[in-house]
């Protein structure tokens, strides 16, 4: 069931990313719905769930949006999902502030790790720069905090029902 | 405990996933030269082993080829040695035939130039010492050889027949002390008689002695001496030799030594003049 929900969430993230790419290309390069999904899965399901979600989300993202080299996004998101899941198991990351920090860190880690891997494998990618990195992390963190609240409420309502 | 096991499993999973992804990515990335990082890593790992194996195989193959080549070379060498021996024998035979052909050609030329009827004969034995006084030819009475017949070679007069059998004849050379031939100096027409200096057991000079030449006669070193025909044995005009020494002598005559033109030690074929009724006249080409 968890896998099915995660799969559906990945498809939704794909739709959102595609829509952003079509409608708001500038924002589409900043907002990463797959990352938000991976972070949420890591926080809710632990490191294994976070890794598997990162694996699937990353491959979907790479297949649809990446360049000639596949595998950078899944690898990045596997690591991010694991780290977030590990942090979620160790710490109580349920508050708004904690989630914001986790999202900021996850977004930054995702971007930095991606760029580092791209540099290691000599794959040409657009360099975000410190400001771009900060902007991307902030946007994704803000968006993610809101979405996570909505998802928590939705899941809580589903649990009560 | 279960939580710890789950965490450990997830870490193994993470490591596995990371490694798999690294492999997948590196496989796609060109590391230069058209090969991926994964290929390069695999090549780097396996290439020493491959090189070693390849070197060993090459070494064994080269050794085997060397052994086979060595055997082939050995066999070829044996074949070539046999071939060389055969060719050397053939060459000697051909050279012998060529020399014989040259001699026969000279003899034939002489025979055609002479206004005499002659019989070609081959020398079969000599005296066995360098100072030949007699030799034996393979033509005798059956071929028309007669006693006292003159024997000549392409280079000059050799001697005369002193014994004749049905199929062989003995020739006394001019070098024999007992021989004699009437001669003239071609340039000054001074007449004389030449004879040899060698006795039965002598090993002395092979020059001929020209006798009975007056002390005032015009003879100088280098004069060519030819037969005069006066002895009724040797046809007139055949070359006998060249004057080598002219001395005052004792008494009325000069002492003249003539180097013979014919070389008995090298002659293999000769011409025997058939019976001569009268001394024929030779033209200049014969001289």
CSV table of C-alpha atoms in Angstrom, one decimal:
chain,number,residue,atom,x,y,z
A,1,UNK,CA,0.0,0.0,0.0
A,2,UNK,CA,2.8,2.3,0.9
A,3,UNK,CA,4.6,1.5,-2.3
A,4,UNK,CA,1.4,2.2,-4.3
A,5,UNK,CA,0.8,5.5,-2.6
A,6,UNK,CA,4.4,6.4,-3.2
A,7,UNK,CA,4.2,5.4,-6.9
A,8,UNK,CA,1.1,7.5,-7.3
A,9,UNK,CA,2.8,10.4,-5.6
A,10,UNK,CA,5.7,10.0,-8.0
A,11,UNK,CA,3.4,10.2,-10.9
A,12,UNK,CA,1.8,13.3,-9.4
A,13,UNK,CA,5.2,14.8,-9.0
A,14,UNK,CA,5.9,14.0,-12.6
A,15,UNK,CA,2.8,15.8,-13.7
A,16,UNK,CA,3.6,18.8,-11.5
A,17,UNK,CA,7.2,19.0,-12.9
A,18,UNK,CA,5.9,18.7,-16.4
A,19,UNK,CA,3.3,21.4,-15.8
A,20,UNK,CA,6.0,23.7,-14.3
A,21,UNK,CA,8.2,23.0,-17.2
A,22,UNK,CA,5.5,23.9,-19.6
A,23,UNK,CA,3.9,26.8,-17.8
A,24,UNK,CA,6.6,28.3,-15.7
A,25,UNK,CA,9.9,27.2,-17.0
A,26,UNK,CA,11.9,29.5,-14.7
A,27,UNK,CA,10.1,28.1,-11.6
A,28,UNK,CA,10.3,24.6,-13.0
A,29,UNK,CA,14.1,24.7,-12.8
A,30,UNK,CA,13.9,25.7,-9.1
A,31,UNK,CA,11.0,23.6,-7.7
A,32,UNK,CA,11.7,19.9,-7.4
A,33,UNK,CA,8.5,18.0,-6.5
A,34,UNK,CA,10.5,14.7,-6.6
A,35,UNK,CA,12.8,16.0,-3.9
A,36,UNK,CA,9.8,17.0,-1.8
A,37,UNK,CA,8.3,13.6,-2.2
A,38,UNK,CA,11.6,11.9,-1.2
A,39,UNK,CA,12.0,14.1,1.9
A,40,UNK,CA,8.5,13.4,2.9
A,41,UNK,CA,8.9,9.7,2.4
A,42,UNK,CA,12.1,9.7,4.4
A,43,UNK,CA,10.5,11.6,7.2
A,44,UNK,CA,7.4,9.5,7.3
A,45,UNK,CA,8.8,6.0,6.5
A,46,UNK,CA,12.5,6.1,7.5
A,47,UNK,CA,15.7,5.6,5.6
A,48,UNK,CA,14.6,2.5,3.6
A,49,UNK,CA,11.4,4.1,2.4
A,50,UNK,CA,13.2,7.3,1.7
A,51,UNK,CA,15.9,5.5,-0.3
A,52,UNK,CA,13.4,3.5,-2.4
A,53,UNK,CA,11.3,6.6,-3.0
A,54,UNK,CA,14.5,8.4,-4.0
A,55,UNK,CA,15.4,5.6,-6.3
A,56,UNK,CA,12.1,5.5,-8.1
A,57,UNK,CA,11.6,9.3,-8.1
A,58,UNK,CA,15.1,9.9,-9.3
A,59,UNK,CA,14.9,7.5,-12.2
A,60,UNK,CA,11.5,8.9,-13.3
A,61,UNK,CA,13.0,12.4,-13.1
A,62,UNK,CA,16.1,11.4,-15.0
A,63,UNK,CA,14.3,9.5,-17.7
A,64,UNK,CA,12.0,12.5,-18.3
A,65,UNK,CA,14.1,15.5,-17.6
A,66,UNK,CA,17.8,14.6,-17.5
A,67,UNK,CA,20.5,14.8,-20.2
A,68,UNK,CA,22.4,12.1,-21.9
A,69,UNK,CA,23.7,10.6,-18.6
A,70,UNK,CA,21.2,8.8,-16.5
A,71,UNK,CA,21.6,7.9,-12.8
A,72,UNK,CA,22.8,11.2,-11.2
A,73,UNK,CA,19.3,12.1,-9.9
A,74,UNK,CA,18.5,8.6,-8.5
A,75,UNK,CA,21.9,8.4,-6.8
A,76,UNK,CA,21.5,11.9,-5.3
A,77,UNK,CA,17.9,11.2,-4.2
A,78,UNK,CA,18.8,7.8,-2.7
A,79,UNK,CA,21.4,9.4,-0.6
A,80,UNK,CA,19.1,12.3,0.4
A,81,UNK,CA,16.3,9.9,1.2
A,82,UNK,CA,18.6,7.8,3.3
A,83,UNK,CA,19.9,10.8,5.2
A,84,UNK,CA,16.5,12.3,5.8
A,85,UNK,CA,15.1,8.9,6.9
A,86,UNK,CA,18.1,8.4,9.2
A,87,UNK,CA,17.5,11.9,10.6
A,88,UNK,CA,13.8,11.2,11.0
A,89,UNK,CA,14.5,8.1,12.9
A,90,UNK,CA,17.0,9.8,15.2
A,91,UNK,CA,15.3,13.1,15.8
A,92,UNK,CA,11.7,14.3,16.2
A,93,UNK,CA,11.3,16.2,13.0
A,94,UNK,CA,7.6,17.0,13.1
A,95,UNK,CA,7.5,20.7,13.8
A,96,UNK,CA,7.4,23.4,11.2
A,97,UNK,CA,10.8,24.7,12.0
A,98,UNK,CA,12.5,21.2,12.0
A,99,UNK,CA,10.9,20.3,8.7
A,100,UNK,CA,12.0,23.6,7.3
A,101,UNK,CA,15.5,23.0,8.3
A,102,UNK,CA,15.3,19.4,7.0
A,103,UNK,CA,13.9,20.7,3.7
A,104,UNK,CA,16.5,23.4,3.4
A,105,UNK,CA,19.3,20.9,4.1
A,106,UNK,CA,17.9,18.3,1.8
A,107,UNK,CA,17.5,20.7,-1.0
A,108,UNK,CA,21.0,22.1,-0.6
A,109,UNK,CA,22.4,18.6,-0.2
A,110,UNK,CA,20.5,17.4,-3.3
A,111,UNK,CA,21.9,20.3,-5.4
A,112,UNK,CA,25.4,20.1,-4.1
A,113,UNK,CA,25.6,16.3,-4.4
A,114,UNK,CA,24.2,16.5,-7.9
A,115,UNK,CA,26.7,19.1,-9.0
A,116,UNK,CA,29.5,17.3,-7.3
A,117,UNK,CA,28.6,14.0,-9.0
A,118,UNK,CA,28.2,15.8,-12.3
A,119,UNK,CA,31.7,17.3,-11.8
A,120,UNK,CA,33.2,13.9,-10.9
A,121,UNK,CA,31.7,12.3,-14.0
A,122,UNK,CA,32.4,15.3,-16.1
A,123,UNK,CA,28.8,15.8,-17.0
A,124,UNK,CA,27.9,19.3,-18.1
A,125,UNK,CA,25.1,20.8,-16.0
A,126,UNK,CA,24.1,24.4,-15.3
A,127,UNK,CA,25.8,25.7,-12.3
A,128,UNK,CA,23.4,27.2,-9.7
A,129,UNK,CA,25.8,29.2,-7.8
A,130,UNK,CA,25.4,30.0,-4.1
A,131,UNK,CA,22.5,32.4,-4.5
A,132,UNK,CA,20.7,30.0,-6.9
A,133,UNK,CA,21.3,27.2,-4.4
A,134,UNK,CA,19.9,29.3,-1.6
A,135,UNK,CA,17.0,30.3,-3.6
A,136,UNK,CA,16.2,26.8,-4.7
A,137,UNK,CA,16.5,25.5,-1.2
A,138,UNK,CA,14.3,28.3,0.2
A,139,UNK,CA,11.6,27.8,-2.4
A,140,UNK,CA,11.5,24.1,-2.1
A,141,UNK,CA,11.6,24.3,1.7
A,142,UNK,CA,8.7,26.8,1.8
A,143,UNK,CA,6.7,24.8,-0.7
A,144,UNK,CA,7.6,21.5,1.0
A,145,UNK,CA,6.5,22.7,4.5
A,146,UNK,CA,3.1,23.7,3.1
A,147,UNK,CA,2.7,20.5,1.2
A,148,UNK,CA,3.8,18.4,4.1
A,149,UNK,CA,1.2,20.0,6.3
A,150,UNK,CA,-1.5,19.3,3.8
A,151,UNK,CA,-0.3,15.8,3.4
A,152,UNK,CA,-0.2,15.2,7.1
A,153,UNK,CA,-3.7,16.5,7.6
A,154,UNK,CA,-4.9,14.5,4.7
A,155,UNK,CA,-3.3,11.3,6.0
A,156,UNK,CA,-4.6,12.1,9.5
A,157,UNK,CA,-8.1,12.6,8.2
A,158,UNK,CA,-7.8,9.3,6.3
A,159,UNK,CA,-6.6,7.6,9.5
A,160,UNK,CA,-9.5,9.0,11.5
A,161,UNK,CA,-12.0,7.9,8.9
B,1,UNK,CA,17.4,-5.1,18.1
B,2,UNK,CA,15.1,-5.2,15.2
B,3,UNK,CA,15.6,-1.6,14.7
B,4,UNK,CA,19.4,-2.0,14.6
B,5,UNK,CA,19.0,-4.9,12.1
B,6,UNK,CA,16.8,-2.7,9.9
B,7,UNK,CA,19.2,0.2,10.1
B,8,UNK,CA,22.1,-2.1,9.1
B,9,UNK,CA,20.1,-3.5,6.2
B,10,UNK,CA,19.3,-0.1,5.0
B,11,UNK,CA,22.9,0.9,5.1
B,12,UNK,CA,23.9,-2.1,3.1
B,13,UNK,CA,21.1,-1.2,0.7
B,14,UNK,CA,22.4,2.3,0.5
B,15,UNK,CA,25.9,1.1,-0.3
B,16,UNK,CA,24.6,-1.3,-2.9
B,17,UNK,CA,22.5,1.3,-4.5
B,18,UNK,CA,25.3,3.9,-4.6
B,19,UNK,CA,27.6,1.4,-6.1
B,20,UNK,CA,25.1,0.3,-8.7
B,21,UNK,CA,24.4,3.9,-9.6
B,22,UNK,CA,28.1,4.8,-9.8
B,23,UNK,CA,28.5,1.9,-12.2
B,24,UNK,CA,25.5,2.8,-14.3
B,25,UNK,CA,26.7,6.4,-14.5
B,26,UNK,CA,30.3,5.6,-15.3
B,27,UNK,CA,29.2,3.2,-17.9
B,28,UNK,CA,27.5,6.0,-19.7
B,29,UNK,CA,30.2,8.6,-19.3
B,30,UNK,CA,32.9,8.8,-21.9
B,31,UNK,CA,36.2,8.9,-20.3
B,32,UNK,CA,38.0,9.9,-23.4
B,33,UNK,CA,39.1,7.7,-26.2
B,34,UNK,CA,35.5,6.5,-26.7
B,35,UNK,CA,35.4,4.4,-23.6
B,36,UNK,CA,33.4,4.8,-20.4
B,37,UNK,CA,34.7,5.1,-16.9
B,38,UNK,CA,33.4,1.7,-16.1
B,39,UNK,CA,35.1,0.2,-19.2
B,40,UNK,CA,38.3,2.1,-18.2
B,41,UNK,CA,38.1,0.7,-14.7
B,42,UNK,CA,37.5,-2.8,-16.0
B,43,UNK,CA,40.3,-2.4,-18.6
B,44,UNK,CA,42.6,-1.1,-15.9
B,45,UNK,CA,41.8,-4.1,-13.7
B,46,UNK,CA,42.0,-6.7,-16.4
B,47,UNK,CA,44.5,-5.3,-18.8
B,48,UNK,CA,47.6,-6.5,-16.8
B,49,UNK,CA,46.1,-10.0,-16.6
B,50,UNK,CA,45.3,-9.9,-20.3
B,51,UNK,CA,48.8,-8.5,-21.1
B,52,UNK,CA,50.4,-11.2,-19.1
B,53,UNK,CA,48.3,-13.9,-20.7
B,54,UNK,CA,48.8,-12.4,-24.2
B,55,UNK,CA,52.6,-12.2,-23.6
B,56,UNK,CA,52.7,-15.8,-22.4
B,57,UNK,CA,50.7,-17.0,-25.4
B,58,UNK,CA,52.9,-14.9,-27.7
B,59,UNK,CA,56.0,-16.3,-26.1
B,60,UNK,CA,54.9,-19.9,-26.5
B,61,UNK,CA,53.8,-19.2,-30.1
B,62,UNK,CA,57.0,-17.5,-30.9
B,63,UNK,CA,59.0,-20.4,-29.4
B,64,UNK,CA,57.0,-22.9,-31.3
B,65,UNK,CA,57.3,-21.0,-34.5
B,66,UNK,CA,61.1,-20.6,-33.8
B,67,UNK,CA,61.4,-24.4,-33.3
B,68,UNK,CA,59.4,-25.1,-36.5
B,69,UNK,CA,61.4,-22.5,-38.4
B,70,UNK,CA,64.6,-24.0,-37.1
B,71,UNK,CA,63.6,-27.4,-38.3
B,72,UNK,CA,62.6,-26.0,-41.7
B,73,UNK,CA,65.8,-24.1,-42.0
B,74,UNK,CA,67.8,-27.2,-41.1
B,75,UNK,CA,66.0,-29.2,-43.7
B,76,UNK,CA,66.3,-26.4,-46.3
B,77,UNK,CA,70.0,-26.1,-45.4
B,78,UNK,CA,70.5,-29.8,-46.1
B,79,UNK,CA,68.6,-29.6,-49.4
B,80,UNK,CA,70.7,-26.5,-50.3
B,81,UNK,CA,74.0,-28.2,-49.5
B,82,UNK,CA,73.0,-31.1,-51.7
B,83,UNK,CA,72.0,-28.7,-54.4
B,84,UNK,CA,75.3,-26.7,-54.1
B,85,UNK,CA,77.3,-29.9,-54.4
B,86,UNK,CA,75.3,-30.9,-57.5
B,87,UNK,CA,75.7,-27.4,-59.0
B,88,UNK,CA,79.4,-27.3,-58.2
B,89,UNK,CA,79.9,-30.7,-59.9
B,90,UNK,CA,77.8,-29.4,-62.8
B,91,UNK,CA,79.8,-26.2,-63.0
B,92,UNK,CA,83.1,-28.0,-63.0
B,93,UNK,CA,81.8,-30.2,-65.8
B,94,UNK,CA,80.6,-27.2,-67.8
B,95,UNK,CA,83.9,-25.4,-67.3
B,96,UNK,CA,85.8,-28.5,-68.4
B,97,UNK,CA,83.5,-28.7,-71.5
B,98,UNK,CA,84.0,-25.0,-72.2
B,99,UNK,CA,87.7,-25.3,-72.0
B,100,UNK,CA,87.6,-28.3,-74.2
B,101,UNK,CA,85.4,-26.6,-76.6
B,102,UNK,CA,87.8,-23.6,-76.7
B,103,UNK,CA,90.7,-25.9,-77.4
B,104,UNK,CA,88.8,-27.8,-80.1
B,105,UNK,CA,87.8,-24.5,-81.6
B,106,UNK,CA,91.4,-23.4,-81.8
B,107,UNK,CA,92.4,-26.8,-83.2
B,108,UNK,CA,89.6,-26.6,-85.8
B,109,UNK,CA,90.7,-23.2,-86.8
B,110,UNK,CA,94.2,-24.4,-87.3
B,111,UNK,CA,93.1,-27.4,-89.2
B,112,UNK,CA,91.0,-25.3,-91.6
B,113,UNK,CA,93.9,-22.8,-92.1
B,114,UNK,CA,96.5,-25.4,-92.8
B,115,UNK,CA,96.8,-26.4,-96.5
B,116,UNK,CA,97.5,-30.0,-95.2
B,117,UNK,CA,95.5,-33.0,-94.5
B,118,UNK,CA,95.5,-33.6,-90.8
B,119,UNK,CA,94.2,-36.0,-88.2
B,120,UNK,CA,92.9,-34.7,-84.9
B,121,UNK,CA,94.1,-36.7,-81.9
B,122,UNK,CA,93.9,-36.5,-78.2
B,123,UNK,CA,96.9,-36.8,-75.9
B,124,UNK,CA,96.4,-39.9,-73.6
B,125,UNK,CA,99.7,-40.1,-71.7
B,126,UNK,CA,102.7,-38.1,-71.1
B,127,UNK,CA,106.1,-38.9,-69.6
B,128,UNK,CA,104.9,-37.9,-66.2
B,129,UNK,CA,107.5,-35.2,-65.5
B,130,UNK,CA,107.3,-31.5,-66.4
B,131,UNK,CA,110.0,-32.0,-69.0
B,132,UNK,CA,108.1,-34.1,-71.5
B,133,UNK,CA,110.1,-35.7,-74.2
B,134,UNK,CA,107.4,-38.0,-75.5
B,135,UNK,CA,103.7,-38.2,-75.4
B,136,UNK,CA,101.1,-40.7,-76.7
B,137,UNK,CA,98.1,-39.9,-78.8
B,138,UNK,CA,95.0,-41.9,-79.3
B,139,UNK,CA,95.2,-42.2,-83.1
B,140,UNK,CA,97.3,-44.7,-84.9
B,141,UNK,CA,97.8,-46.5,-88.1
B,142,UNK,CA,94.1,-47.2,-88.5
B,143,UNK,CA,93.4,-43.5,-88.6
B,144,UNK,CA,96.1,-42.8,-91.1
B,145,UNK,CA,98.9,-41.8,-88.7
B,146,UNK,CA,102.3,-42.6,-90.2
B,147,UNK,CA,105.9,-42.7,-88.9
B,148,UNK,CA,107.7,-39.4,-89.0
B,149,UNK,CA,104.5,-37.5,-89.3
B,150,UNK,CA,104.6,-34.0,-87.9
B,151,UNK,CA,102.5,-33.2,-84.8
B,152,UNK,CA,101.4,-29.7,-84.3
B,153,UNK,CA,99.2,-27.8,-81.8
B,154,UNK,CA,97.4,-24.5,-82.2
B,155,UNK,CA,100.4,-22.7,-80.7
B,156,UNK,CA,103.2,-24.3,-82.6
B,157,UNK,CA,105.1,-27.4,-83.6
B,158,UNK,CA,105.2,-30.2,-81.0
B,159,UNK,CA,107.3,-33.0,-82.6
B,160,UNK,CA,107.1,-36.0,-84.8
B,161,UNK,CA,105.7,-39.5,-84.6
B,162,UNK,CA,108.4,-42.0,-83.8
B,163,UNK,CA,106.2,-45.1,-83.1
B,164,UNK,CA,102.9,-46.0,-84.4
B,165,UNK,CA,100.4,-48.7,-83.5
B,166,UNK,CA,96.9,-49.5,-84.8
B,167,UNK,CA,95.1,-47.1,-82.5
B,168,UNK,CA,97.9,-45.1,-80.8
B,169,UNK,CA,101.1,-43.4,-81.6
B,170,UNK,CA,104.1,-42.1,-79.8
B,171,UNK,CA,105.3,-38.5,-80.4
B,172,UNK,CA,108.9,-37.3,-79.9
B,173,UNK,CA,108.8,-33.8,-78.7
B,174,UNK,CA,111.2,-31.1,-80.0
B,175,UNK,CA,112.5,-30.8,-76.5
B,176,UNK,CA,114.1,-34.2,-76.8
B,177,UNK,CA,117.9,-34.1,-77.3
B,178,UNK,CA,117.5,-36.6,-80.1
B,179,UNK,CA,115.0,-34.5,-82.0
B,180,UNK,CA,115.7,-32.0,-84.8
B,181,UNK,CA,113.9,-29.7,-87.1
B,182,UNK,CA,115.0,-27.5,-90.0
B,183,UNK,CA,114.1,-23.9,-89.2
B,184,UNK,CA,114.5,-20.3,-90.4
B,185,UNK,CA,114.4,-17.0,-88.6
B,186,UNK,CA,111.2,-15.5,-90.0
B,187,UNK,CA,112.5,-12.0,-90.2
B,188,UNK,CA,116.0,-12.5,-91.6
B,189,UNK,CA,115.5,-15.9,-93.1
B,190,UNK,CA,118.6,-17.2,-91.4
B,191,UNK,CA,118.5,-21.0,-91.5
B,192,UNK,CA,119.4,-23.5,-88.8
B,193,UNK,CA,118.4,-26.6,-87.0
B,194,UNK,CA,116.7,-26.8,-83.6
B,195,UNK,CA,116.8,-29.6,-81.2
B,196,UNK,CA,116.0,-30.2,-77.5
B,197,UNK,CA,118.4,-30.4,-74.6
B,198,UNK,CA,116.7,-33.0,-72.5
B,199,UNK,CA,118.1,-36.5,-72.2
B,200,UNK,CA,116.4,-39.6,-70.9
B,201,UNK,CA,116.7,-38.7,-67.2
B,202,UNK,CA,117.4,-34.9,-67.5
B,203,UNK,CA,115.5,-32.3,-65.7
B,204,UNK,CA,117.1,-29.3,-67.3
B,205,UNK,CA,115.9,-26.4,-69.4
B,206,UNK,CA,113.1,-26.8,-71.9
B,207,UNK,CA,114.5,-24.3,-74.4
B,208,UNK,CA,115.4,-25.4,-77.8
B,209,UNK,CA,118.9,-24.9,-79.2
B,210,UNK,CA,119.2,-23.4,-82.6
B,211,UNK,CA,122.4,-24.8,-84.2
B,212,UNK,CA,124.6,-24.0,-87.1
B,213,UNK,CA,123.8,-20.3,-87.3
B,214,UNK,CA,126.8,-18.4,-88.4
B,215,UNK,CA,128.4,-15.9,-86.0
B,216,UNK,CA,127.7,-13.0,-88.3
B,217,UNK,CA,124.0,-14.0,-89.0
B,218,UNK,CA,121.3,-11.5,-88.3
B,219,UNK,CA,119.5,-13.0,-85.3
B,220,UNK,CA,118.2,-11.0,-82.3
B,221,UNK,CA,116.2,-11.8,-79.3
B,222,UNK,CA,112.5,-11.9,-80.0
B,223,UNK,CA,112.9,-13.2,-83.5
B,224,UNK,CA,110.2,-15.8,-84.5
B,225,UNK,CA,111.6,-19.1,-85.6
B,226,UNK,CA,109.5,-21.1,-88.1
B,227,UNK,CA,110.0,-24.5,-89.8
B,228,UNK,CA,111.9,-24.3,-93.1
B,229,UNK,CA,110.4,-27.5,-94.6
B,230,UNK,CA,113.9,-28.6,-95.5
B,231,UNK,CA,113.8,-31.7,-93.2
B,232,UNK,CA,110.9,-33.1,-95.2
B,233,UNK,CA,109.1,-33.8,-91.9
B,234,UNK,CA,107.6,-30.5,-90.8
B,235,UNK,CA,105.7,-28.4,-93.3
B,236,UNK,CA,107.2,-25.1,-94.0
B,237,UNK,CA,106.1,-22.0,-92.1
B,238,UNK,CA,104.9,-23.5,-88.8
B,239,UNK,CA,105.9,-21.6,-85.7
B,240,UNK,CA,108.5,-23.3,-83.6
B,241,UNK,CA,109.3,-20.6,-81.0
B,242,UNK,CA,110.8,-17.3,-80.2
B,243,UNK,CA,114.5,-16.5,-79.8
B,244,UNK,CA,115.2,-15.9,-76.2
B,245,UNK,CA,119.0,-15.8,-76.0
B,246,UNK,CA,121.6,-15.0,-78.6
B,247,UNK,CA,125.2,-15.5,-77.6
B,248,UNK,CA,128.6,-15.4,-79.3
B,249,UNK,CA,129.1,-19.1,-79.0
B,250,UNK,CA,132.3,-20.9,-79.7
B,251,UNK,CA,133.9,-21.0,-83.0
B,252,UNK,CA,132.0,-20.2,-86.1
B,253,UNK,CA,128.4,-20.4,-84.8
B,254,UNK,CA,126.2,-18.4,-82.5
B,255,UNK,CA,124.7,-19.9,-79.5
B,256,UNK,CA,120.9,-19.3,-79.8
B,257,UNK,CA,118.2,-20.5,-77.4
B,258,UNK,CA,114.6,-20.6,-78.6
B,259,UNK,CA,111.6,-20.7,-76.3
B,260,UNK,CA,109.2,-23.3,-77.8
B,261,UNK,CA,105.8,-22.0,-78.8
B,262,UNK,CA,104.0,-25.2,-78.0
B,263,UNK,CA,103.5,-26.1,-74.4
B,264,UNK,CA,103.5,-30.0,-74.2
B,265,UNK,CA,102.5,-30.0,-70.6
B,266,UNK,CA,99.2,-28.2,-71.4
B,267,UNK,CA,98.3,-29.7,-74.7
B,268,UNK,CA,95.4,-32.1,-74.8
B,269,UNK,CA,94.5,-32.2,-78.4
B,270,UNK,CA,96.9,-32.2,-81.4
B,271,UNK,CA,96.9,-32.4,-85.1
B,272,UNK,CA,98.9,-35.1,-86.9
B,273,UNK,CA,99.9,-34.2,-90.5
B,274,UNK,CA,99.3,-36.9,-92.9
B,275,UNK,CA,102.1,-38.0,-95.3
B,276,UNK,CA,103.7,-35.0,-97.0
B,277,UNK,CA,105.1,-35.6,-100.4
B,278,UNK,CA,106.6,-32.2,-100.8
B,279,UNK,CA,106.9,-29.3,-98.5
B,280,UNK,CA,103.7,-27.3,-98.9
B,281,UNK,CA,103.8,-23.5,-98.9
B,282,UNK,CA,101.8,-21.9,-96.0
B,283,UNK,CA,100.2,-18.5,-96.3
B,284,UNK,CA,100.5,-15.7,-93.8
B,285,UNK,CA,97.4,-16.6,-91.8
B,286,UNK,CA,98.9,-19.9,-90.7
B,287,UNK,CA,102.0,-18.2,-89.5
